[in-house]
Coordinates of C-alpha atoms and ligand atoms in Angstrom, one line a residue:
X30 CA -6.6 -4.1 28.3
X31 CA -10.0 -3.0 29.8
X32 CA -11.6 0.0 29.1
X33 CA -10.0 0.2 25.3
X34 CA -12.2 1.5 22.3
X35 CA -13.3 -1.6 20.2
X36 CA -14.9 -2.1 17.1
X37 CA -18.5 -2.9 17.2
X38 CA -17.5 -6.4 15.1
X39 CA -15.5 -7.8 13.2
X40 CA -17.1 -6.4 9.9
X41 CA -16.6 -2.6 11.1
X42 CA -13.1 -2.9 11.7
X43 CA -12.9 -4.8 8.2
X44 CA -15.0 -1.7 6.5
X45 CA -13.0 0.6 8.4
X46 CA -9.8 -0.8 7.1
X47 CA -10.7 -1.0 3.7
X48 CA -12.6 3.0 4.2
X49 CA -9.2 3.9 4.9
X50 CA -7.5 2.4 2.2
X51 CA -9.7 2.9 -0.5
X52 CA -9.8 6.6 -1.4
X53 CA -8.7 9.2 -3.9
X54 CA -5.9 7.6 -4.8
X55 CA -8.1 4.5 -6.2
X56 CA -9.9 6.6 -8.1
X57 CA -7.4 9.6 -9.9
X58 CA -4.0 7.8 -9.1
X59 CA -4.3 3.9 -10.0
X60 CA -6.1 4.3 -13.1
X61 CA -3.4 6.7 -14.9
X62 CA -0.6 4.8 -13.4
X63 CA -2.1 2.0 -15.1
X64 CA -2.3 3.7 -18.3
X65 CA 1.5 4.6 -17.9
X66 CA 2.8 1.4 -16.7
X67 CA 1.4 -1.1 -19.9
X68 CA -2.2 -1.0 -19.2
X69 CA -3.3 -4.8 -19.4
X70 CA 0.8 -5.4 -18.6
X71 CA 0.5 -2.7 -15.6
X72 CA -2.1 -5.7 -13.5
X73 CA 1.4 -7.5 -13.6
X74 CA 4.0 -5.5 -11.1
X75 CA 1.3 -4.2 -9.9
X76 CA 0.2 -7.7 -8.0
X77 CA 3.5 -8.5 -7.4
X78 CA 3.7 -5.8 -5.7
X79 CA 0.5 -6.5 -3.4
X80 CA 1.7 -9.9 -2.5
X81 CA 5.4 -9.1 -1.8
X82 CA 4.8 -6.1 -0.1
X83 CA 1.6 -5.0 0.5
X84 CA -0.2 -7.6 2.3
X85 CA 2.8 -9.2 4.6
X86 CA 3.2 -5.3 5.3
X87 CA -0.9 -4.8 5.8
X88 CA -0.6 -8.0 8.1
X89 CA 2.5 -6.7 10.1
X90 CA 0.5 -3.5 10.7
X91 CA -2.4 -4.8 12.0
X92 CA -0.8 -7.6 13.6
X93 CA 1.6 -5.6 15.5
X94 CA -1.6 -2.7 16.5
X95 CA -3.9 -6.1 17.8
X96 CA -0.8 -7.6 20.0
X97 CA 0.3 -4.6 21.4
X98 CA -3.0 -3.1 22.0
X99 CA -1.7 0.2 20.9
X100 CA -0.9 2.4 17.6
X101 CA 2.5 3.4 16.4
X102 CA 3.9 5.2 19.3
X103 CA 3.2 2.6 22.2
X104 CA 3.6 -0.1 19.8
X105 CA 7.3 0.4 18.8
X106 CA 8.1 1.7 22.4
X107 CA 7.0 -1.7 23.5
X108 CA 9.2 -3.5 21.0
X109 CA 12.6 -1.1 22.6
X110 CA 11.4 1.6 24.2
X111 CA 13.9 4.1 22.4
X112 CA 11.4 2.9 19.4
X113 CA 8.8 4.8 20.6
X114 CA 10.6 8.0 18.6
X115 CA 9.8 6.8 15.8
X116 CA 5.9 5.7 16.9
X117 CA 5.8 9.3 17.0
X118 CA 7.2 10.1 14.1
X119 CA 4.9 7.8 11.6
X120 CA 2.1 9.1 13.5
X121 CA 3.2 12.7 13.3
X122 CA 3.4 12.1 9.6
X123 CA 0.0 11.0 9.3
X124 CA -1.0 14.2 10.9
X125 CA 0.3 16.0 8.2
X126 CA -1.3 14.3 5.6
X127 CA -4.7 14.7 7.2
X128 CA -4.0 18.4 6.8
X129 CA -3.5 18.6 3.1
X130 CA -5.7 15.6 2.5
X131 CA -8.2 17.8 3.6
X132 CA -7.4 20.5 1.3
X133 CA -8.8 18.1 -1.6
X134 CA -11.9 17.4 0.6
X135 CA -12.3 21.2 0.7
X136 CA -12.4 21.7 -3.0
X137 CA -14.6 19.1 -3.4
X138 CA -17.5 21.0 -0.9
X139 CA -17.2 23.8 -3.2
X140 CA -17.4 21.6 -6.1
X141 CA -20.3 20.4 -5.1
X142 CA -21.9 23.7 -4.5
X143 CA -20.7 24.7 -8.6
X144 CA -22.3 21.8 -9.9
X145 CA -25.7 23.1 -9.3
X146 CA -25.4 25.1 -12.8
X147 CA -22.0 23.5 -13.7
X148 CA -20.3 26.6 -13.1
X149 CA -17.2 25.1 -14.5
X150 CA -18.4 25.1 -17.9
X151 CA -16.3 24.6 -20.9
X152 CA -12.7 25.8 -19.2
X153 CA -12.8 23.8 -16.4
X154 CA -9.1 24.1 -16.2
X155 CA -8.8 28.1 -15.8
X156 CA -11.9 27.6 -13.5
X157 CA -10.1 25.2 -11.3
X158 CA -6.7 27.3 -11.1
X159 CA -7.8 30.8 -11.8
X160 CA -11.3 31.3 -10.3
X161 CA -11.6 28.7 -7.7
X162 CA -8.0 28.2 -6.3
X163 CA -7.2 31.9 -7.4
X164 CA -3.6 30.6 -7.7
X165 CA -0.9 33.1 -7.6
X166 CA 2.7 33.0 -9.5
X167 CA 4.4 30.7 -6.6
X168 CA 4.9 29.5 -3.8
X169 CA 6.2 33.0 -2.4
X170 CA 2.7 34.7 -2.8
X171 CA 0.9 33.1 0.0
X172 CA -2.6 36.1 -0.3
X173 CA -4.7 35.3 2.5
X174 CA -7.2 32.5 3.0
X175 CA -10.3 32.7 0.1
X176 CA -13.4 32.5 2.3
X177 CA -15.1 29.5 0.0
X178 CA -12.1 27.3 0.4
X179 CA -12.5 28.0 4.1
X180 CA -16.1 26.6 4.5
X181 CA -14.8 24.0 2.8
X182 CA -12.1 23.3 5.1
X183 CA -14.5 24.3 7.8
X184 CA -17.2 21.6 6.7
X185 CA -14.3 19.1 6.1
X186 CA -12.8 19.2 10.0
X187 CA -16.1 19.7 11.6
X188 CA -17.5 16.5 9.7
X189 CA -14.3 14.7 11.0
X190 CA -14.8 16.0 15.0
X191 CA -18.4 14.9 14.8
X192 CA -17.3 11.2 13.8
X193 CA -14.3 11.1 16.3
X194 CA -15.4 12.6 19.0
X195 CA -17.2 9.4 20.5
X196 CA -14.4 7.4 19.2
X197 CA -14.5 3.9 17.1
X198 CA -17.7 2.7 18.2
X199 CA -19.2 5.7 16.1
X200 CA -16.5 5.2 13.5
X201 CA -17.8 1.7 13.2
X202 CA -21.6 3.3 12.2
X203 CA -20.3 5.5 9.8
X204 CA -18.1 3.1 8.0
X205 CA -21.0 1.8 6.8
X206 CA -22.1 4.3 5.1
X207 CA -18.6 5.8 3.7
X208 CA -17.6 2.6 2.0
X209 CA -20.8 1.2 0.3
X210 CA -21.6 4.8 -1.1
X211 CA -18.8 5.6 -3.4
X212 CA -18.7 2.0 -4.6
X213 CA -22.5 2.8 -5.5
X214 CA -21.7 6.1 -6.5
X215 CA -18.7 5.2 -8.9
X216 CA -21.4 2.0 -10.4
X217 CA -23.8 4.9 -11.5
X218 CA -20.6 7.0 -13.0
X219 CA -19.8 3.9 -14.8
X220 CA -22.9 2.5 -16.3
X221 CA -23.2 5.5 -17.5
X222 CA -19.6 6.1 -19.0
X223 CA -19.6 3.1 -20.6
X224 CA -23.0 4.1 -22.2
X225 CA -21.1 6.9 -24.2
X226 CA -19.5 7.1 -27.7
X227 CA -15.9 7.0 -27.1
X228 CA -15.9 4.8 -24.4
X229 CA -14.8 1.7 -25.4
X230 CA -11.7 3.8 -26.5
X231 CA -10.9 4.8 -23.3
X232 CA -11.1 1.7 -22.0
X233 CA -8.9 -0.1 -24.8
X234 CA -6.1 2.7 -23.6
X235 CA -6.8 1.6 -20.1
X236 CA -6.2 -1.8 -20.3
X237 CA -4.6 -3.0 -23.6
X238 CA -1.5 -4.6 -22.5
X239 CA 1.9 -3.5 -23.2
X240 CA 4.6 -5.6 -22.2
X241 CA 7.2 -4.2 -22.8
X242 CA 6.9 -1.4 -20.3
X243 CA 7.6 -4.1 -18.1
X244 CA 11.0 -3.9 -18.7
X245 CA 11.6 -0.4 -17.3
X246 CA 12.7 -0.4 -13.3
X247 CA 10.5 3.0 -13.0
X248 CA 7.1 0.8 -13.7
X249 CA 7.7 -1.2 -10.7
X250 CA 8.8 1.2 -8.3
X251 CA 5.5 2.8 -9.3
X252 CA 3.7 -0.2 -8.7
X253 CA 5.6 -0.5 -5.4
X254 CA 4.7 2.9 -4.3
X255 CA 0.9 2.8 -5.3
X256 CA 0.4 -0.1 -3.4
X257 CA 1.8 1.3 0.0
X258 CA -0.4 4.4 -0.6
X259 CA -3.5 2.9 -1.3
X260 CA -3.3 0.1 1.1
X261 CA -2.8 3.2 3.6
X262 CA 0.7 1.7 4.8
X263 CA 3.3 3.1 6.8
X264 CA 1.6 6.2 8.4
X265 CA 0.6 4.5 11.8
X266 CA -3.2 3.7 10.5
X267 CA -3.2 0.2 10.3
X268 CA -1.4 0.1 13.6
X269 CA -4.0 2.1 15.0
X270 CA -7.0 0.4 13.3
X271 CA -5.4 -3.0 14.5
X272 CA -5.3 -1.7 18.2
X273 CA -8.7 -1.7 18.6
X274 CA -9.2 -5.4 18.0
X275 CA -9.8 -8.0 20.7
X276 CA -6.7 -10.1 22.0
X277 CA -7.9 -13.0 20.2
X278 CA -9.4 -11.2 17.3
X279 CA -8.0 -12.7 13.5
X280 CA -5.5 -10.9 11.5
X281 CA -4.4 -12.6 8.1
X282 CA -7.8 -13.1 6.6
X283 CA -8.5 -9.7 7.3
X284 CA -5.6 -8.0 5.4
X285 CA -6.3 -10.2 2.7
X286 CA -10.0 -9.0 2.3
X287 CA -9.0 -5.6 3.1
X288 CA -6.4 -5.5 0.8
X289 CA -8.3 -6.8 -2.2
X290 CA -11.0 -5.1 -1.8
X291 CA -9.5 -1.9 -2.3
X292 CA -7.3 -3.3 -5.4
X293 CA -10.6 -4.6 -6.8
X294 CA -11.9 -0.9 -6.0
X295 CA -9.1 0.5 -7.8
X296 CA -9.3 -1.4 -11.1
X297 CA -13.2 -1.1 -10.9
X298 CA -12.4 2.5 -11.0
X299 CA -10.5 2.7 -13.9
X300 CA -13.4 1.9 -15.7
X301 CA -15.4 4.6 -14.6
X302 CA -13.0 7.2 -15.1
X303 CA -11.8 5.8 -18.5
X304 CA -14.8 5.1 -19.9
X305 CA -15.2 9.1 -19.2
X306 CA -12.3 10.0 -20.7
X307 CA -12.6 8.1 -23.9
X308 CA -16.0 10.3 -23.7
X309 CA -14.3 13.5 -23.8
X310 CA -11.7 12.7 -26.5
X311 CA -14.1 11.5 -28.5
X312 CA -16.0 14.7 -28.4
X313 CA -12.9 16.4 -28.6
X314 CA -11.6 15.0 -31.3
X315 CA -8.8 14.0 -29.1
X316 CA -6.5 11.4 -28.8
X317 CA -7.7 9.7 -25.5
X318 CA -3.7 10.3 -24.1
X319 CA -4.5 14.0 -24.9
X320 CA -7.5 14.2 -22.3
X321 CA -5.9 11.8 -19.8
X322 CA -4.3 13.2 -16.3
X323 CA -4.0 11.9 -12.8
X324 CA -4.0 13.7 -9.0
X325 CA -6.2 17.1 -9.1
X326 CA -6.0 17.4 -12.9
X327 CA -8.5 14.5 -13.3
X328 CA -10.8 15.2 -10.1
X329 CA -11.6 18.8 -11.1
X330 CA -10.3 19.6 -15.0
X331 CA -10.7 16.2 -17.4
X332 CA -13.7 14.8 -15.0
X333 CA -15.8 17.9 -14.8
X334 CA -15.2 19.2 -18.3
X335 CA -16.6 15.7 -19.7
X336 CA -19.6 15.6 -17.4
X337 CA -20.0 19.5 -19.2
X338 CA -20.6 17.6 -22.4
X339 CA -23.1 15.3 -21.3
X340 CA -26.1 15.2 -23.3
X341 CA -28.2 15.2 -20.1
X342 CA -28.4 15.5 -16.5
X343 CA -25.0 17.1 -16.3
X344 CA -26.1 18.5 -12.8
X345 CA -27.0 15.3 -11.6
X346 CA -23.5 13.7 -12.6
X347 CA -21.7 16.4 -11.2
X348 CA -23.3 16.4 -7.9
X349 CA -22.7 12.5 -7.5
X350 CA -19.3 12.6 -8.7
X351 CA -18.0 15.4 -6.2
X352 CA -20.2 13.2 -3.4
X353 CA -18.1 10.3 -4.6
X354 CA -15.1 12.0 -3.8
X355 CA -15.8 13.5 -0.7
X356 CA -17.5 9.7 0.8
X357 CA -14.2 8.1 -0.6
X358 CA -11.8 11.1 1.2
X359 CA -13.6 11.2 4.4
X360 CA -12.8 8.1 6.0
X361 CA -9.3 8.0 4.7
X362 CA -8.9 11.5 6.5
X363 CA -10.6 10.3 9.9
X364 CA -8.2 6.9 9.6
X365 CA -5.3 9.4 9.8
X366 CA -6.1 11.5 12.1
X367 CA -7.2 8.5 14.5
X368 CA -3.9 7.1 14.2
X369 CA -1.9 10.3 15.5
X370 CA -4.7 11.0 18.6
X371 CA -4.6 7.5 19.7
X372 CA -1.2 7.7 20.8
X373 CA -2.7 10.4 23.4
X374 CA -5.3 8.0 24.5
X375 CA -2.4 5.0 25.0
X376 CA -0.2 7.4 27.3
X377 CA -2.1 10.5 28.9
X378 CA -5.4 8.3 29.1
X379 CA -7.2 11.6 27.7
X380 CA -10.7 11.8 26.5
X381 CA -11.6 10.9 23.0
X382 CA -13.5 14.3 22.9
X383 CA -11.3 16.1 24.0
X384 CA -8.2 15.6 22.1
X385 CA -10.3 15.6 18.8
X386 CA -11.4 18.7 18.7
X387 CA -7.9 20.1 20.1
X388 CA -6.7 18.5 17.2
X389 CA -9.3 19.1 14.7
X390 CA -9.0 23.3 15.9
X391 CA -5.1 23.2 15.8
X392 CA -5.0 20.9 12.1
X393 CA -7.6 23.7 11.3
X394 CA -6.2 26.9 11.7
X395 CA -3.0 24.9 10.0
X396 CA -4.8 23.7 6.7
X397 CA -5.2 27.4 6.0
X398 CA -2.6 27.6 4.5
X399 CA -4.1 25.5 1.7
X400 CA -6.8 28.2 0.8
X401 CA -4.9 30.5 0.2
X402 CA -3.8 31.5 -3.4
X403 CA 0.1 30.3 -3.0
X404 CA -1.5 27.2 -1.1
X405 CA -1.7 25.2 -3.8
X406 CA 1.9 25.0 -4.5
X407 CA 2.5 23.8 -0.5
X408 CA -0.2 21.5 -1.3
X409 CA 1.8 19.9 -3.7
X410 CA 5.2 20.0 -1.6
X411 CA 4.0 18.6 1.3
X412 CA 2.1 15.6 -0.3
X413 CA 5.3 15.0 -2.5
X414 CA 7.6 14.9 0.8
X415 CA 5.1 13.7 2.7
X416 CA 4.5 10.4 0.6
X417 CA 7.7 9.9 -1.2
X418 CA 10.3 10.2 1.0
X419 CA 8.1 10.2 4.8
X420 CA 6.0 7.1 4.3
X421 CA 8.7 5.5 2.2
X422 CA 11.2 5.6 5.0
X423 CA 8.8 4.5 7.7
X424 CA 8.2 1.8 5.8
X425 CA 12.0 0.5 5.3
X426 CA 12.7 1.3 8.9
X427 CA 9.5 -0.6 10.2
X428 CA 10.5 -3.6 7.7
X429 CA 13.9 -3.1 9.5
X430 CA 12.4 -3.1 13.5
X431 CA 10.2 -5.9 12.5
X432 CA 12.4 -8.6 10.8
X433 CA 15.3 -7.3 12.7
X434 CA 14.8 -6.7 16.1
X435 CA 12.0 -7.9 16.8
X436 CA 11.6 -12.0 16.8
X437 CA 9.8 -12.2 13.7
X438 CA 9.3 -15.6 13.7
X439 CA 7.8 -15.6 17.1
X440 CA 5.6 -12.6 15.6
X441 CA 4.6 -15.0 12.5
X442 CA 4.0 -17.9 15.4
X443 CA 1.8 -15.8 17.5
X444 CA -0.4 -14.5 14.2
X445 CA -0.6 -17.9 13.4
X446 CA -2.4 -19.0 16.8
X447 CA -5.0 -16.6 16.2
X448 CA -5.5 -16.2 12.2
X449 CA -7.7 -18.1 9.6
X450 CA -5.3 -18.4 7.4
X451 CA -1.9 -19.3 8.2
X452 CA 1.4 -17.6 7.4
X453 CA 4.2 -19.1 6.1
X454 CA 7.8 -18.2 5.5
X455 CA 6.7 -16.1 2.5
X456 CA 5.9 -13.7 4.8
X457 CA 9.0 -13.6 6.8
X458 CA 11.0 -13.6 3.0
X459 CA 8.9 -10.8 2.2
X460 CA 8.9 -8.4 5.2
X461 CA 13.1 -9.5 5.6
X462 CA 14.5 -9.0 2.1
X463 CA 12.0 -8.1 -0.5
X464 CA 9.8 -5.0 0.5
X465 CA 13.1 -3.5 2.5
X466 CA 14.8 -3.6 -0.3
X467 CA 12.5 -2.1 -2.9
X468 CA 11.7 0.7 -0.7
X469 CA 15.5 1.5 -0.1
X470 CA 15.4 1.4 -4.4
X471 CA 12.8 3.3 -4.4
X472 CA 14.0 5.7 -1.7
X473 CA 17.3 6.2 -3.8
X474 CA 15.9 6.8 -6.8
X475 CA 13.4 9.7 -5.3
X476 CA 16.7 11.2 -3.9
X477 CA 18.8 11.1 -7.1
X478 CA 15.3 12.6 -9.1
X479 CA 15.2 15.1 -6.6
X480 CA 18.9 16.3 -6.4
X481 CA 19.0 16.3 -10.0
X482 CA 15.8 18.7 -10.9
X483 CA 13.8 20.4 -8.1
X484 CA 10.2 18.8 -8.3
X485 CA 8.1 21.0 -10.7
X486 CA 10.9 23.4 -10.7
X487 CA 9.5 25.1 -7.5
X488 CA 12.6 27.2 -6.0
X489 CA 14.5 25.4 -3.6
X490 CA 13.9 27.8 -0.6
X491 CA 10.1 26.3 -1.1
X492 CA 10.9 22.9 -1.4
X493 CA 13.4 22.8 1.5
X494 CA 10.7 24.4 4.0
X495 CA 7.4 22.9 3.3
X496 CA 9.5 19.4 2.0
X497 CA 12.5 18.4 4.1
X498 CA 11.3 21.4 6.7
X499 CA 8.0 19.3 7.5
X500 CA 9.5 16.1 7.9
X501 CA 12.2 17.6 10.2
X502 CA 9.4 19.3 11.8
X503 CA 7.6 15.9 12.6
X504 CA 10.8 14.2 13.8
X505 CA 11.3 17.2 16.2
X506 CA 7.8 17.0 17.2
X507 CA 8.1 13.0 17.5
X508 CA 11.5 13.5 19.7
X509 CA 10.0 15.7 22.2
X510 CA 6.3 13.2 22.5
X511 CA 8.9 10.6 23.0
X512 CA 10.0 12.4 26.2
X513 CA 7.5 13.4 27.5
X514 CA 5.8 10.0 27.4
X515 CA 8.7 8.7 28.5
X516 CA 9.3 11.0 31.3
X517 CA 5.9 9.8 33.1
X518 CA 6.3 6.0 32.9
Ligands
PFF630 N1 -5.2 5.1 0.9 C1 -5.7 6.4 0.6 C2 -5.9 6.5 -0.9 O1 -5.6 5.6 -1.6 O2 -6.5 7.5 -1.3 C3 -4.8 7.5 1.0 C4 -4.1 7.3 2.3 C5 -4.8 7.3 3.4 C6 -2.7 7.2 2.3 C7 -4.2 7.1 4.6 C8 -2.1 7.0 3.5 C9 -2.9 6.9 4.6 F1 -2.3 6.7 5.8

């Protein structure tokens, strides 16, 4: 289609894909979930995983976004137009994860601002909850927004409108900035965590193999699930990333360096943030299980209390780690929000400019909620819904749609005409029977976890408004995009 948004080459949609995809979670999700799932062992499922569902799912995404020359919405309503529904939906969904993501993006400004004199210093765990997030009893006791966490947010969306606005072409600059950094950044952290006493400790917990985790379901499903969040699956990104390619532009080599780039990221990670670790339980006197968390636990208690008991240039550390953070965050959170607002540009034809910063002022005055003192507990709802039961059934149903409805051979036919490397009936097998089938598992099993203990014991009046509330929410809000786009055809 003339007149689309491209990527500058085939390199910036490449870093682009792998900017999205490699984020937090590479750094404070993978490497604990390693630890958990057998260490050494954990490279097992975990693999698995990224062949039999994360790249034929990667190359579906980005297949489907480069044919249809259009993200989520457009894409599935040009499959069956009653699709379109559920374009909006995954798109919606990624909406709301931009909005918390940037909650963790927020923290991580005024991180940066307290590692000047390490303000954190030897409690970095009452810092975190009690001075910085000021958090209240629950969820009930929302307080009103704490002005710091407000720049933050404020810094966070207005870095995001100033990369959007002029759409991909700028994205394609910036990319290369956001994805070589943090890999820099995270060398540095790890030269010099490996340096320390203790770190060969951490590592040895890291990685020493345990097989016979293996033989409990809950490893794989994790392994299952970490792989469609850090390959950035299911939320409409991909789709949109793949939109912006040229008609004859390649697919399958693509996924495959996209996707193992970011695994490589992830288990290059773990190094840095065990070696770390080991560091702290060595000095104190820990266990290295004792000192060893994932999600915000790591980024702003274990992390920052170890960089407290450097010998030198604890300042330094600091300021590069919360840089890391905020370089591996950003273009995760700009991937998101690109794949909601380019189902506006697909239908209404509406300027990039323009629907950026009516999204970036709306998804601000939103994200409030997250500085406020209860806004820690949404924080954690929202992600939990939002991940484990939002992205796991857009996954299924796409898997569904795809080898379904669609002529999935045909599909595999056409990627082959245009792709390096060709596809076989793997991928078919795969997208057909495999990854459907682990994410109905998985899917399941969150439900029966759910129903039998309310996630962190928050009351279910919380849980049933900023969990199952949002997604209805997004399905409500998808329903009435989907008529009104349809209405003007
Ligand atoms: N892949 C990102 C990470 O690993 O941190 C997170 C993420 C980004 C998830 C975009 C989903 C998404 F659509």
């Amino acid at each position: 289609m003339e007149g689309r948004d491209r990527w500058e080459s085939r390199t910036s949609f490449i870093m682009a894909a792998i900017g999205s995809a490699v984020g937090l979670g590479n750094v404070w999700r993978f490497p604990y979930i390693a630890y958990q799932g057998g260490g050494g062992a954990f490279l097992i499922p975990y693999f698995i995983a990224l062949f039999t569902a994360g790249i034929p799912m990667l190359i579906l995404e980005m297949g489907l976004g480069q044919r249809m020359q259009r993200a989520a919405p457009d894409a599935f309503g040009s499959i069956r137009p009653k699709l379109r529904w559920f374009g909006w939906w995954a798109a919606g969904l990624s909406a709301g994860i931009v909005i918390y993501y940037s909650t963790i993006l927020s923290w991580s400004w005024v991180y940066l601002w307290h590692s000047i004199n390490i303000d954190w210093g030897s409690n970095a765990e009452d810092f975190f909850m009690n001075q910085v997030l000021q958090r209240s009893e629950g969820p009930g006791h929302l307080g009103a927004p704490i002005w710091y966490l407000v720049i933050g947010m404020l810094l966070t969306w207005a870095l995001i409108y100033l990369i959007l606005r002029k759409g991909v072409k700028n994205v394609s600059k910036v990319v290369l900035i956001t994805v070589p950094l943090p890999t820099l950044l995270l060398l540095i952290l790890l030269i010099r965590g490996l340096t320390l006493p203790g770190a060969i400790e951490g590592i040895k917990f890291y990685l020493v193999p345990n097989f016979s985790k293996l033989k409990e379901p809950s490893i794989w499903l994790m392994a299952y699930g970490q792989i469609f969040f850090s390959l950035s699956l299911a939320s409409g990104v991909m789709i949109a990333y793949g939109s912006f390619l040229g008609k004859k532009s390649e697919i399958t080599n693509s996924a495959w360096i996209t996707a193992l780039a970011n695994c490589g990221t992830s288990f290059f990670a773990g190094f840095a943030v065990f070696s770390m670790l080991g560091y702290l339980a060595h000095m104190q006197g820990l266990p290295v299980p004792d000192v060893t968390t994932s999600g915000t636990g790591l980024a702003f208690v274990a992390y920052p209390t170890a960089i407290t008991k450097l010998p030198a240039l604890n300042s330094i550390f600091g300021i590069i780690f919360f840089i890391t953070l905020l370089s591996l965050g950003i273009d995760s959170a700009f991937a998101l929000q690109e794949a909601f607002t380019t189902g506006f540009y697909d239908r209404w034809k509406l300027s990039h400019n323009r629907v950026t910063l009516i999204f970036v002022i709306i998804a601000f005055f939103i994200s409030l909620i997250f500085t406020t003192s209860g806004g820690y507990y949404w924080f954690d709802i929202v992600d939990k819904w939002i991940c484990d039961f939002g992205l796991v059934t857009v996954g299924l149903v796409q898997c569904i749609i795809i080898g379904y409805v669609y002529d999935i051979q045909e599909f595999r036919r056409y990627l082959n005409t245009i792709s390096e490397i060709s596809l076989g009936q793997w991928w078919v097998i795969a997208l057909r029977y495999i990854t459907p089938a682990v994410l109905l598992i998985i899917l399941i099993s969150n439900f029966v976890n759910e129903f039998r203990s309310t996630y962190n014991q928050y009351p279910r009046w919380a849980t049933t408004l900023g969990g199952w509330g949002v997604l209805f929410f997004f399905a409500v809000l998808g329903y009435l995009l989907h008529r009104k786009s349809t209405s003007r055809l």
